[in-house]
Coordinates of C-alpha atoms (C1' of nucleotides) in Angstrom, one line a residue:
Chain A
M1 CA 0.7 29.3 -2.1
S2 CA -2.3 26.4 -2.1
I3 CA -1.4 23.3 -3.9
H4 CA -4.6 21.7 -5.6
S5 CA -5.4 18.2 -6.1
S6 CA -7.1 19.5 -8.9
L7 CA -4.4 19.7 -10.8
A8 CA -3.6 16.0 -11.1
A9 CA -7.2 16.0 -12.7
A10 CA -6.0 19.0 -15.0
T11 CA -3.0 17.3 -16.1
T12 CA -4.7 14.0 -17.5
K13 CA -6.9 16.3 -19.7
L14 CA -3.6 17.9 -21.1
P15 CA -3.3 17.1 -24.9
I16 CA -1.2 14.4 -25.8
P17 CA 1.6 16.3 -27.1
V18 CA 4.0 14.5 -29.7
L19 CA 7.7 14.9 -28.8
S20 CA 10.1 14.9 -30.6
T21 CA 13.2 14.9 -28.6
Y22 CA 14.0 12.7 -25.3
S23 CA 12.9 15.3 -22.9
V24 CA 11.5 14.7 -19.5
G25 CA 8.6 17.2 -20.3
H26 CA 5.4 15.8 -18.7
F27 CA 7.4 15.6 -15.1
E28 CA 7.8 19.6 -15.0
K29 CA 4.0 20.0 -15.6
L30 CA 3.3 17.8 -12.3
R31 CA 4.6 20.4 -9.4
L32 CA 2.7 20.8 -6.4
I33 CA 0.7 17.5 -6.5
S34 CA 3.6 16.4 -4.6
L35 CA 2.3 16.4 -0.7
S36 CA -1.1 15.6 -1.7
T37 CA -0.8 12.7 -3.6
A38 CA 0.8 11.0 -0.4
L39 CA -1.4 12.8 2.1
P40 CA -4.7 13.9 3.6
L41 CA -5.3 17.1 3.4
A42 CA -4.9 18.1 6.9
E43 CA -1.4 16.6 7.5
R44 CA 0.0 18.4 4.5
D45 CA -1.1 21.8 5.9
T46 CA 0.8 21.1 9.2
L47 CA 4.0 20.0 7.2
E48 CA 4.4 22.6 4.9
P49 CA 5.5 25.1 6.8
L50 CA 8.7 23.0 7.9
S51 CA 9.8 22.9 3.9
R52 CA 12.1 24.6 1.7
R53 CA 12.5 24.5 -1.6
V54 CA 15.1 22.7 -3.3
S55 CA 16.1 22.5 -7.3
L56 CA 18.2 20.4 -9.1
D57 CA 19.8 20.0 -13.0
R58 CA 19.9 17.1 -14.5
K59 CA 22.8 14.2 -12.9
E60 CA 22.7 17.0 -9.7
N61 CA 23.1 15.2 -7.0
L62 CA 20.3 15.3 -4.1
F63 CA 22.4 13.1 -1.0
R64 CA 24.5 10.1 -1.4
Q65 CA 24.3 6.7 0.2
D66 CA 25.7 6.3 3.8
E67 CA 25.5 10.1 4.3
P68 CA 24.3 11.5 7.8
A69 CA 20.3 12.4 6.9
G70 CA 19.9 15.3 8.0
S71 CA 16.9 16.0 5.7
V72 CA 13.5 14.6 4.1
Y73 CA 12.7 15.1 1.1
N74 CA 9.2 15.0 -0.9
V75 CA 9.8 15.2 -4.4
S76 CA 7.5 18.2 -6.4
S77 CA 8.3 17.7 -10.0
G78 CA 10.7 15.6 -12.1
A79 CA 12.3 12.3 -11.5
L80 CA 15.4 11.0 -10.2
R81 CA 17.3 7.4 -9.4
L82 CA 18.0 6.0 -6.7
Y83 CA 20.9 3.5 -6.1
R84 CA 23.5 1.6 -4.7
I85 CA 26.8 0.9 -5.8
L86 CA 29.5 -1.8 -5.5
P87 CA 33.5 -1.0 -4.6
D88 CA 34.1 -2.0 -7.7
G89 CA 31.4 0.3 -9.7
R90 CA 28.5 -2.3 -10.3
R91 CA 25.3 -0.4 -9.5
Q92 CA 22.0 -1.5 -8.4
V93 CA 19.4 1.0 -9.2
T94 CA 16.8 0.5 -6.6
G95 CA 13.8 2.3 -7.5
F96 CA 13.4 5.6 -9.3
A97 CA 11.2 8.4 -7.2
F98 CA 8.6 11.1 -8.9
P99 CA 6.1 13.4 -7.8
G100 CA 4.8 13.3 -4.7
D101 CA 7.2 10.6 -3.3
F102 CA 9.1 11.0 -0.2
L103 CA 12.9 10.2 0.2
G104 CA 14.2 9.3 3.6
L105 CA 11.2 8.7 5.2
S106 CA 12.6 5.8 7.4
L107 CA 14.2 8.2 9.3
L108 CA 17.6 6.3 9.9
D109 CA 20.4 8.3 11.0
R110 CA 22.0 8.1 7.2
F111 CA 20.5 7.7 3.9
N112 CA 20.7 4.2 2.4
V113 CA 20.9 5.1 -1.3
S114 CA 21.9 7.5 -2.9
A115 CA 19.8 10.0 -5.6
D116 CA 19.9 11.9 -8.3
A117 CA 18.3 13.9 -10.8
L118 CA 17.3 12.3 -14.0
G119 CA 16.2 15.9 -15.2
P120 CA 15.4 19.5 -13.5
V121 CA 14.1 18.3 -10.4
T122 CA 12.2 20.5 -7.3
A123 CA 11.5 18.9 -3.9
C124 CA 10.5 19.9 -0.3
R125 CA 13.3 19.7 1.6
F126 CA 12.5 18.9 5.7
D127 CA 14.7 19.0 8.5
R128 CA 14.7 15.3 9.9
R129 CA 14.7 16.9 13.6
A130 CA 12.3 19.1 12.9
F131 CA 10.2 16.7 11.1
M132 CA 10.5 13.6 13.4
E133 CA 9.6 15.8 16.5
L134 CA 6.4 16.9 14.2
V135 CA 5.7 13.6 13.3
R136 CA 5.8 12.3 17.1
S137 CA 3.0 14.8 18.0
Q138 CA 0.9 13.6 15.3
P139 CA 0.0 9.7 15.6
N140 CA -2.4 10.1 12.7
L141 CA 0.8 11.8 10.7
M142 CA 3.3 9.3 11.8
M143 CA 1.0 6.1 11.2
H144 CA 0.5 7.3 7.1
L145 CA 4.0 8.1 7.0
H146 CA 4.8 4.6 8.8
E147 CA 2.0 2.9 5.7
I148 CA 3.9 4.5 3.0
T149 CA 6.9 3.0 4.3
G150 CA 5.2 -0.4 4.6
H151 CA 4.2 -0.2 0.7
E152 CA 7.5 0.8 -0.1
L153 CA 8.5 -2.4 1.4
S154 CA 6.3 -4.1 -0.2
R155 CA 7.6 -2.9 -3.4
A156 CA 11.1 -3.7 -2.4
K157 CA 9.8 -7.6 -1.7
D158 CA 8.5 -7.2 -5.3
M159 CA 11.8 -5.8 -7.1
M160 CA 13.1 -9.3 -5.3
V161 CA 11.2 -11.4 -7.1
L162 CA 11.9 -9.5 -10.5
L163 CA 15.6 -9.9 -9.9
G164 CA 15.7 -13.3 -8.6
R165 CA 13.0 -15.3 -10.6
R166 CA 12.3 -13.5 -13.8
T167 CA 13.8 -13.3 -17.2
A168 CA 14.5 -10.2 -19.0
D169 CA 11.5 -10.3 -21.7
E170 CA 9.1 -10.3 -18.1
K171 CA 11.4 -8.0 -16.4
I172 CA 11.1 -5.5 -19.1
A173 CA 7.6 -6.2 -19.4
A174 CA 6.9 -5.9 -15.5
F175 CA 9.0 -2.8 -15.6
L176 CA 7.0 -1.0 -18.4
M177 CA 3.7 -2.1 -16.4
G178 CA 5.3 -0.7 -13.2
L179 CA 5.7 2.6 -14.4
R180 CA 2.2 2.6 -16.1
A181 CA 0.6 2.3 -12.9
R182 CA 2.8 4.5 -10.8
Y183 CA 2.5 7.5 -13.6
A184 CA -1.5 6.2 -13.0
Q185 CA -1.1 6.9 -9.2
I186 CA -0.2 10.3 -9.4
G187 CA -2.8 11.5 -11.7
W188 CA -0.8 11.2 -15.2
S189 CA -2.3 8.7 -17.7
A190 CA -0.9 9.3 -21.4
V191 CA -0.4 7.1 -24.4
T192 CA 3.1 7.3 -24.8
L193 CA 4.8 6.3 -21.5
E194 CA 8.2 8.4 -20.8
L195 CA 10.7 6.8 -20.2
P196 CA 13.4 9.7 -17.9
M197 CA 15.8 7.2 -17.4
N198 CA 18.2 6.2 -20.0
R199 CA 19.0 2.7 -20.9
L200 CA 21.7 1.9 -18.6
D201 CA 19.7 3.1 -15.3
I202 CA 16.8 0.7 -17.1
A203 CA 19.6 -2.2 -16.9
D204 CA 20.6 -1.3 -13.7
H205 CA 17.5 -1.5 -12.3
L206 CA 16.5 -4.9 -13.9
G207 CA 19.6 -6.5 -13.1
L208 CA 20.6 -6.7 -17.1
T209 CA 23.0 -5.2 -19.3
I210 CA 22.1 -2.1 -21.2
E211 CA 22.4 -4.2 -24.6
T212 CA 20.3 -7.1 -23.3
V213 CA 17.8 -3.9 -22.4
S214 CA 18.2 -2.7 -26.0
R215 CA 17.7 -5.8 -27.7
T216 CA 14.8 -7.1 -25.7
L217 CA 12.9 -3.3 -26.5
S218 CA 13.8 -3.8 -29.9
R219 CA 12.2 -7.3 -30.4
L220 CA 8.9 -6.4 -28.3
D221 CA 9.1 -3.6 -30.9
R222 CA 9.4 -5.5 -33.7
E223 CA 6.8 -8.1 -32.4
G224 CA 4.2 -5.4 -32.3
C225 CA 4.2 -5.7 -28.3
I226 CA 5.1 -1.9 -27.9
L227 CA 6.2 0.8 -30.1
I228 CA 9.7 2.8 -29.2
V229 CA 9.2 6.5 -29.4
P230 CA 11.8 9.0 -28.6
G231 CA 11.7 9.4 -25.2
G232 CA 9.6 6.9 -24.3
V233 CA 7.4 3.5 -25.6
R234 CA 3.8 3.3 -26.3
L235 CA 1.9 0.1 -24.8
V236 CA 0.7 -1.6 -27.8
D237 CA -0.2 -5.4 -27.0
H238 CA -1.4 -4.9 -23.3
A239 CA -2.4 -8.8 -22.8
R240 CA 1.1 -9.9 -23.6
L241 CA 2.3 -7.4 -21.7
D242 CA -0.2 -8.3 -19.0
R243 CA 1.1 -12.5 -19.3
L244 CA 4.9 -11.4 -19.2
S245 CA 4.4 -9.0 -15.9
A246 CA 1.8 -11.0 -14.0
H247 CA 2.4 -11.5 -10.6
Chain B
M1 CA 19.0 5.9 22.1
S2 CA 19.7 2.6 20.3
I3 CA 17.5 -0.5 20.2
H4 CA 19.8 -3.1 20.5
S5 CA 22.5 -2.3 22.8
S6 CA 21.8 -3.0 26.3
L7 CA 20.3 -6.5 25.5
A8 CA 22.9 -7.5 22.8
A9 CA 25.8 -7.1 24.8
A10 CA 24.3 -9.4 27.4
T11 CA 22.9 -12.3 25.0
T12 CA 26.1 -12.8 23.5
K13 CA 27.5 -13.9 26.8
L14 CA 25.4 -16.7 26.8
P15 CA 27.8 -20.1 26.8
I16 CA 28.0 -21.3 23.5
P17 CA 26.6 -25.2 23.3
V18 CA 28.3 -27.5 20.8
L19 CA 25.6 -29.3 18.2
S20 CA 25.6 -32.6 17.0
T21 CA 22.8 -32.6 14.5
Y22 CA 20.9 -31.2 11.9
S23 CA 18.4 -29.7 14.6
V24 CA 17.7 -26.3 15.1
G25 CA 18.6 -26.9 18.2
H26 CA 19.8 -23.2 19.3
F27 CA 16.7 -21.2 18.5
E28 CA 14.3 -23.3 21.1
K29 CA 16.6 -22.0 23.7
L30 CA 15.8 -18.2 22.4
R31 CA 12.8 -18.1 23.8
L32 CA 11.8 -14.8 25.5
I33 CA 14.0 -12.9 24.6
S34 CA 12.1 -12.2 21.7
L35 CA 10.8 -8.6 21.8
S36 CA 13.8 -7.9 24.1
T37 CA 15.9 -7.9 21.0
A38 CA 14.2 -5.8 19.4
L39 CA 12.5 -3.4 21.6
P40 CA 13.5 -1.5 25.3
L41 CA 12.3 -3.2 28.1
A42 CA 9.5 -0.9 29.2
E43 CA 7.8 -1.1 25.9
R44 CA 8.2 -4.8 26.0
D45 CA 6.2 -4.9 29.1
T46 CA 3.3 -3.2 27.6
L47 CA 3.0 -5.4 24.9
E48 CA 3.4 -8.5 26.6
P49 CA -0.5 -8.7 27.9
L50 CA -1.6 -8.3 24.7
S51 CA 0.2 -11.6 23.1
R52 CA -1.5 -15.3 23.0
R53 CA 1.4 -17.9 22.2
V54 CA 1.3 -19.9 18.9
S55 CA 3.3 -22.8 18.3
L56 CA 4.3 -24.4 14.9
D57 CA 5.5 -28.1 13.9
R58 CA 8.4 -27.6 10.6
K59 CA 6.6 -27.1 7.5
E60 CA 3.4 -25.3 8.9
N61 CA 2.4 -22.1 7.5
L62 CA 1.8 -19.3 10.0
F63 CA 0.5 -16.9 7.8
R64 CA 0.0 -16.7 3.2
Q65 CA 0.7 -13.5 1.2
D66 CA -2.7 -11.6 0.5
E67 CA -4.5 -13.0 3.4
P68 CA -6.3 -10.5 5.3
A69 CA -3.4 -9.5 8.3
G70 CA -5.4 -9.9 11.3
S71 CA -1.6 -10.2 13.3
V72 CA 1.4 -8.9 13.9
Y73 CA 3.7 -11.8 15.1
N74 CA 7.1 -11.6 17.0
V75 CA 9.0 -14.8 16.7
S76 CA 10.2 -16.1 20.1
S77 CA 12.4 -18.7 18.7
G78 CA 12.7 -21.5 15.8
A79 CA 13.3 -19.9 12.0
L80 CA 10.7 -19.3 9.4
R81 CA 10.9 -18.7 5.6
L82 CA 9.3 -15.6 4.0
Y83 CA 8.3 -16.0 0.5
R84 CA 6.6 -15.2 -2.6
I85 CA 5.5 -17.6 -5.4
L86 CA 5.0 -16.6 -8.7
P87 CA 1.5 -18.2 -10.6
D88 CA 3.9 -20.9 -12.6
G89 CA 5.3 -21.7 -9.3
R90 CA 8.4 -19.8 -9.2
R91 CA 9.5 -18.9 -6.1
Q92 CA 11.5 -16.1 -4.5
V93 CA 12.4 -16.3 -0.3
T94 CA 12.6 -12.7 0.2
G95 CA 14.1 -13.6 3.4
F96 CA 14.2 -15.4 7.4
A97 CA 12.6 -14.8 10.5
F98 CA 14.5 -15.7 13.7
P99 CA 14.0 -14.7 16.6
G100 CA 13.1 -11.6 17.8
D101 CA 11.7 -10.4 14.4
F102 CA 8.2 -9.1 13.5
L103 CA 6.4 -10.1 11.3
G104 CA 3.8 -8.0 10.2
L105 CA 4.9 -5.2 11.2
S106 CA 3.9 -2.7 8.4
L107 CA 0.5 -3.2 9.3
L108 CA -1.0 -2.9 6.0
D109 CA -4.3 -4.9 5.2
R110 CA -2.8 -7.7 4.0
F111 CA 0.7 -9.8 4.7
N112 CA 3.0 -9.2 1.6
V113 CA 4.6 -12.9 2.1
S114 CA 3.7 -16.1 3.2
A115 CA 5.7 -17.6 6.6
D116 CA 5.9 -21.3 7.3
A117 CA 8.4 -23.0 9.9
L118 CA 11.7 -24.2 9.0
G119 CA 11.6 -26.2 12.4
P120 CA 9.6 -26.2 15.4
V121 CA 8.6 -22.5 16.2
T122 CA 6.9 -20.6 18.8
A123 CA 6.0 -16.9 18.4
C124 CA 3.6 -14.2 20.0
R125 CA 0.2 -13.1 18.7
F126 CA -0.8 -10.2 18.5
D127 CA -4.1 -8.7 17.4
R128 CA -3.6 -6.5 14.8
R129 CA -6.3 -3.9 15.7
A130 CA -5.0 -4.1 19.4
F131 CA -1.7 -3.3 18.2
M132 CA -2.0 -0.7 16.4
E133 CA -4.3 1.3 18.8
L134 CA -1.7 0.9 21.3
V135 CA 0.8 1.8 19.3
R136 CA -0.9 4.8 18.4
S137 CA -1.3 6.0 21.6
Q138 CA 2.6 5.6 22.4
P139 CA 4.7 7.2 19.9
N140 CA 8.2 6.2 20.9
L141 CA 7.0 2.8 20.7
M142 CA 5.5 3.9 17.2
M143 CA 8.7 5.3 16.7
H144 CA 10.5 2.4 17.5
L145 CA 8.3 0.3 15.0
H146 CA 8.8 2.7 12.4
E147 CA 12.8 2.6 12.7
I148 CA 12.6 -1.3 12.4
T149 CA 10.7 -1.5 9.4
G150 CA 13.5 0.9 8.1
H151 CA 16.2 -1.1 8.8
E152 CA 14.2 -3.9 7.1
L153 CA 13.8 -2.0 4.2
S154 CA 17.4 -1.0 4.2
R155 CA 18.1 -4.8 4.0
A156 CA 15.7 -5.6 1.5
K157 CA 18.0 -2.9 -0.9
D158 CA 20.7 -5.3 0.4
M159 CA 19.1 -8.1 -1.4
M160 CA 18.2 -5.9 -4.5
V161 CA 22.3 -5.8 -4.4
L162 CA 22.9 -9.1 -4.2
L163 CA 20.2 -10.0 -6.6
G164 CA 20.7 -7.9 -9.5
R165 CA 24.6 -7.8 -9.6
R166 CA 26.3 -10.3 -7.6
T167 CA 27.8 -14.0 -9.0
A168 CA 26.9 -17.1 -7.4
D169 CA 30.0 -17.0 -5.3
E170 CA 29.0 -13.9 -3.8
K171 CA 26.2 -14.1 -3.2
I172 CA 26.9 -17.4 -1.1
A173 CA 29.3 -15.6 1.2
A174 CA 27.5 -12.7 1.2
F175 CA 24.3 -15.2 2.6
L176 CA 26.4 -16.9 5.2
M177 CA 28.2 -14.3 6.2
G178 CA 24.7 -11.9 6.5
L179 CA 23.3 -15.1 8.3
R180 CA 26.7 -14.7 11.0
A181 CA 26.1 -11.4 11.6
R182 CA 22.5 -11.8 12.6
Y183 CA 23.0 -14.6 14.6
A184 CA 25.4 -12.6 16.7
Q185 CA 22.8 -9.5 16.5
I186 CA 20.2 -12.1 18.6
G187 CA 23.6 -13.0 20.9
W188 CA 24.2 -16.5 19.3
S189 CA 27.5 -16.5 18.3
A190 CA 28.9 -20.3 17.3
V191 CA 31.9 -21.7 15.1
T192 CA 29.3 -23.9 13.5
L193 CA 27.0 -21.5 11.7
E194 CA 23.7 -23.6 11.7
L195 CA 21.4 -23.3 8.4
P196 CA 18.2 -24.4 9.6
M197 CA 17.0 -23.9 5.8
N198 CA 17.6 -26.6 2.8
R199 CA 19.4 -25.7 0.0
L200 CA 16.6 -25.1 -2.1
D201 CA 15.4 -22.0 0.9
I202 CA 18.9 -20.8 -0.2
A203 CA 18.9 -21.2 -3.9
D204 CA 15.0 -19.7 -3.7
H205 CA 16.5 -16.9 -1.5
L206 CA 19.7 -15.8 -3.4
G207 CA 17.9 -16.4 -7.1
L208 CA 20.2 -19.3 -7.7
T209 CA 18.5 -23.2 -8.8
I210 CA 19.5 -25.9 -5.7
E211 CA 22.4 -27.3 -7.9
T212 CA 24.3 -24.1 -8.6
V213 CA 24.1 -23.7 -4.9
S214 CA 25.2 -27.0 -3.9
R215 CA 28.1 -27.0 -6.4
T216 CA 29.2 -23.5 -5.2
L217 CA 29.6 -25.0 -1.3
S218 CA 31.0 -28.1 -2.3
R219 CA 33.9 -25.7 -4.0
L220 CA 34.3 -23.3 -1.3
D221 CA 34.6 -26.2 0.8
R222 CA 37.3 -27.7 -1.1
E223 CA 39.2 -24.8 -1.6
G224 CA 39.1 -24.5 2.2
C225 CA 37.1 -21.8 2.1
I226 CA 33.9 -23.0 4.2
L227 CA 34.2 -26.3 5.7
I228 CA 30.5 -28.0 5.3
V229 CA 29.0 -30.0 8.1
P230 CA 25.6 -31.6 8.8
G231 CA 22.9 -29.2 9.4
G232 CA 25.5 -25.9 8.6
V233 CA 29.1 -24.6 7.7
R234 CA 32.2 -23.3 9.2
L235 CA 33.6 -20.2 8.1
V236 CA 37.5 -20.8 7.7
D237 CA 38.7 -18.3 5.3
H238 CA 37.3 -15.3 7.0
A239 CA 39.3 -12.6 4.3
R240 CA 38.1 -14.2 1.3
L241 CA 34.3 -14.5 2.5
D242 CA 34.9 -10.6 3.4
R243 CA 36.2 -9.7 0.2
L244 CA 33.3 -12.1 -1.6
S245 CA 30.8 -10.8 0.5
A246 CA 32.2 -6.9 0.6
H247 CA 29.6 -4.0 -0.1
Chain C
dC1 C1' 30.5 20.4 -40.1
dG2 C1' 32.0 17.7 -36.3
dG3 C1' 31.9 15.7 -31.9
dA4 C1' 29.9 14.0 -27.8
dG5 C1' 26.6 10.8 -25.7
dG6 C1' 23.2 7.4 -26.4
dA7 C1' 21.0 3.5 -28.6
dT8 C1' 21.5 -0.4 -31.5
dT9 C1' 23.2 -4.4 -33.3
dG10 C1' 26.3 -8.3 -34.6
dA11 C1' 29.3 -12.5 -33.2
dT12 C1' 31.1 -15.0 -29.7
dG13 C1' 31.5 -16.8 -24.9
dC14 C1' 30.8 -17.7 -20.3
dT15 C1' 28.1 -18.3 -15.9
dG16 C1' 24.6 -20.8 -14.3
dT17 C1' 20.5 -23.7 -15.9
dT18 C1' 18.4 -27.8 -17.2
dC19 C1' 17.9 -33.0 -17.6
dA20 C1' 19.4 -36.9 -15.2
dA21 C1' 21.8 -39.9 -12.6
dG22 C1' 23.8 -41.2 -8.0
dC23 C1' 24.6 -40.7 -3.3
dG24 C1' 23.9 -40.4 1.9
dT25 C1' 21.3 -40.6 6.0
dA26 C1' 17.2 -41.1 8.3
dG27 C1' 13.0 -43.1 9.2
dT28 C1' 9.4 -47.1 8.5
dG29 C1' 7.8 -51.6 8.9
dG30 C1' 8.2 -56.0 8.1
Chain D
dC1 C1' 18.0 -55.6 13.1
dC2 C1' 17.9 -54.9 8.1
dA3 C1' 15.3 -54.0 3.7
dC4 C1' 13.5 -50.5 2.0
dT5 C1' 11.8 -46.1 0.8
dA6 C1' 11.8 -41.1 0.8
dC7 C1' 14.3 -36.9 0.6
dG8 C1' 17.8 -33.8 0.2
dC9 C1' 22.2 -33.3 -1.4
dT10 C1' 25.6 -33.8 -4.9
dT11 C1' 27.7 -34.4 -9.2
dG12 C1' 27.8 -34.3 -14.3
dA13 C1' 26.9 -33.5 -19.3
dA14 C1' 24.9 -30.6 -22.4
dC15 C1' 22.4 -26.3 -23.3
dA16 C1' 20.7 -21.7 -23.2
dG17 C1' 20.2 -16.9 -21.7
dC18 C1' 22.6 -13.3 -21.1
dA19 C1' 26.7 -11.1 -20.5
dT20 C1' 31.0 -9.1 -23.2
dC21 C1' 33.5 -7.4 -26.8
dA22 C1' 33.5 -4.4 -30.7
dA23 C1' 31.5 -2.2 -34.6
dT24 C1' 27.5 1.1 -36.1
dC25 C1' 24.3 4.3 -36.2
dC26 C1' 21.4 8.3 -34.8
dT27 C1' 20.2 12.9 -33.0
dC28 C1' 21.5 16.7 -30.7
dC29 C1' 24.4 20.3 -30.2
dG30 C1' 28.1 23.8 -30.5

DNA sequence: CGGAGGATTGATGCTGTTCAAGCGTAGTGG
DNA sequence: CCACTACGCTTGAACAGCATCAATCCTCCG
């Protein structure tokens, strides 16, 4: 079973279907580009024999915060939300995982977030110990993983700025633009930006309430900045979105 | 095989000096335990020959966001603020660095924050390329650095929860308790919790305004929860602070 | 057709911001 | 030695942005 990076290119050329549902449509088509988006070919091949495939349905949990981290995962298809919950139920969605993303890569004893599927998900599971041993023996691979973690840390700091110092409008704009950029990275650009997560997930990600997210999106739509469509949005006024999300 | 255990235990037995000023007093006394707080002895010795000492005065800058990262630093004494600034001047202090902390450890091309000294600071500077080569050749060292970065990432997620989902009271309480915990880690426990950063730094760290920080601290003082003293605070009502900062 | 889950919209209110004034202490120079 | 300034911090009053509470709508699906 070989993994073709050409698939990424192929998917960008797919006709853009008009969606009539809230589906997570395209994510399913992104199967198998997983490792190649993050790692060079040679390293991907060393990892592959170690992996076992897992599948999840919508709302199923992959792992929980503070649970002993026995595995490392690489998302193959679908999307997940990563979050923490406070004792009283308040939730912070720390991020979303998409095809190609690694989960549990910091190799700590315990997961530092919970993860569950936003729709059908498949992922590669690696035994943590075996993964660590392999990685330890391959300096280049290790450096790559460290680099990935470094980028994740940098994005975490982006989120801090967003959460601490930006208005609701800016948060929404930055979220949409950021999502678009990530989709582009995994080789999936489309006119319609699909939102596999619901309003509450977005709210808990941006430190807002569901009502504020809804109102802000509605207003941006009314003002011609975006266009709300079933299952996602279209970004219309790029100049304004750029200005709002600028950092 | 914990990184922290042995030395942490030793340093916590240091006598606790009593301070009477705004000074960054204690930080200066923590010289030279720098590397050892984060790394085992053997690895510290391999690193030390590579380092060159740098000193900064209060308000001096160590490096800036987006600047090419030519060096990795390890703080020896003093404290720094790490921050990002938005085009319009809004600032998010992503964290503070204390003795033992590494800066630039993610080894990316560019620094992802700016850093400047809150008071007199000394640090060890390593050439990034040399550091990377050394690290690449020593899997154990590499794993340790990766683990440190993993912990930093976990703390970044704590900050997201704090910024996105907590009230001003909780932010302040969590900040104070967190600072206390970090001081304990570097072997410095005292009755008075020194605050080397000013109110504006705290505000920009917690996503609040300076007025709200001041008001909240005043109220917690008035209510007997803490005691504001020159240069810091004393934590009085631990039960309440625990409750407020619980996660 | 009817129910469930998600999203939208409106009315009201609170938390934290903004604007503004005043205080305390450290540092400086006459 | 004291006046004067600078800086950081505190406090007050009015305001705004976002939250809260509540009702309604829409779409999917059994």
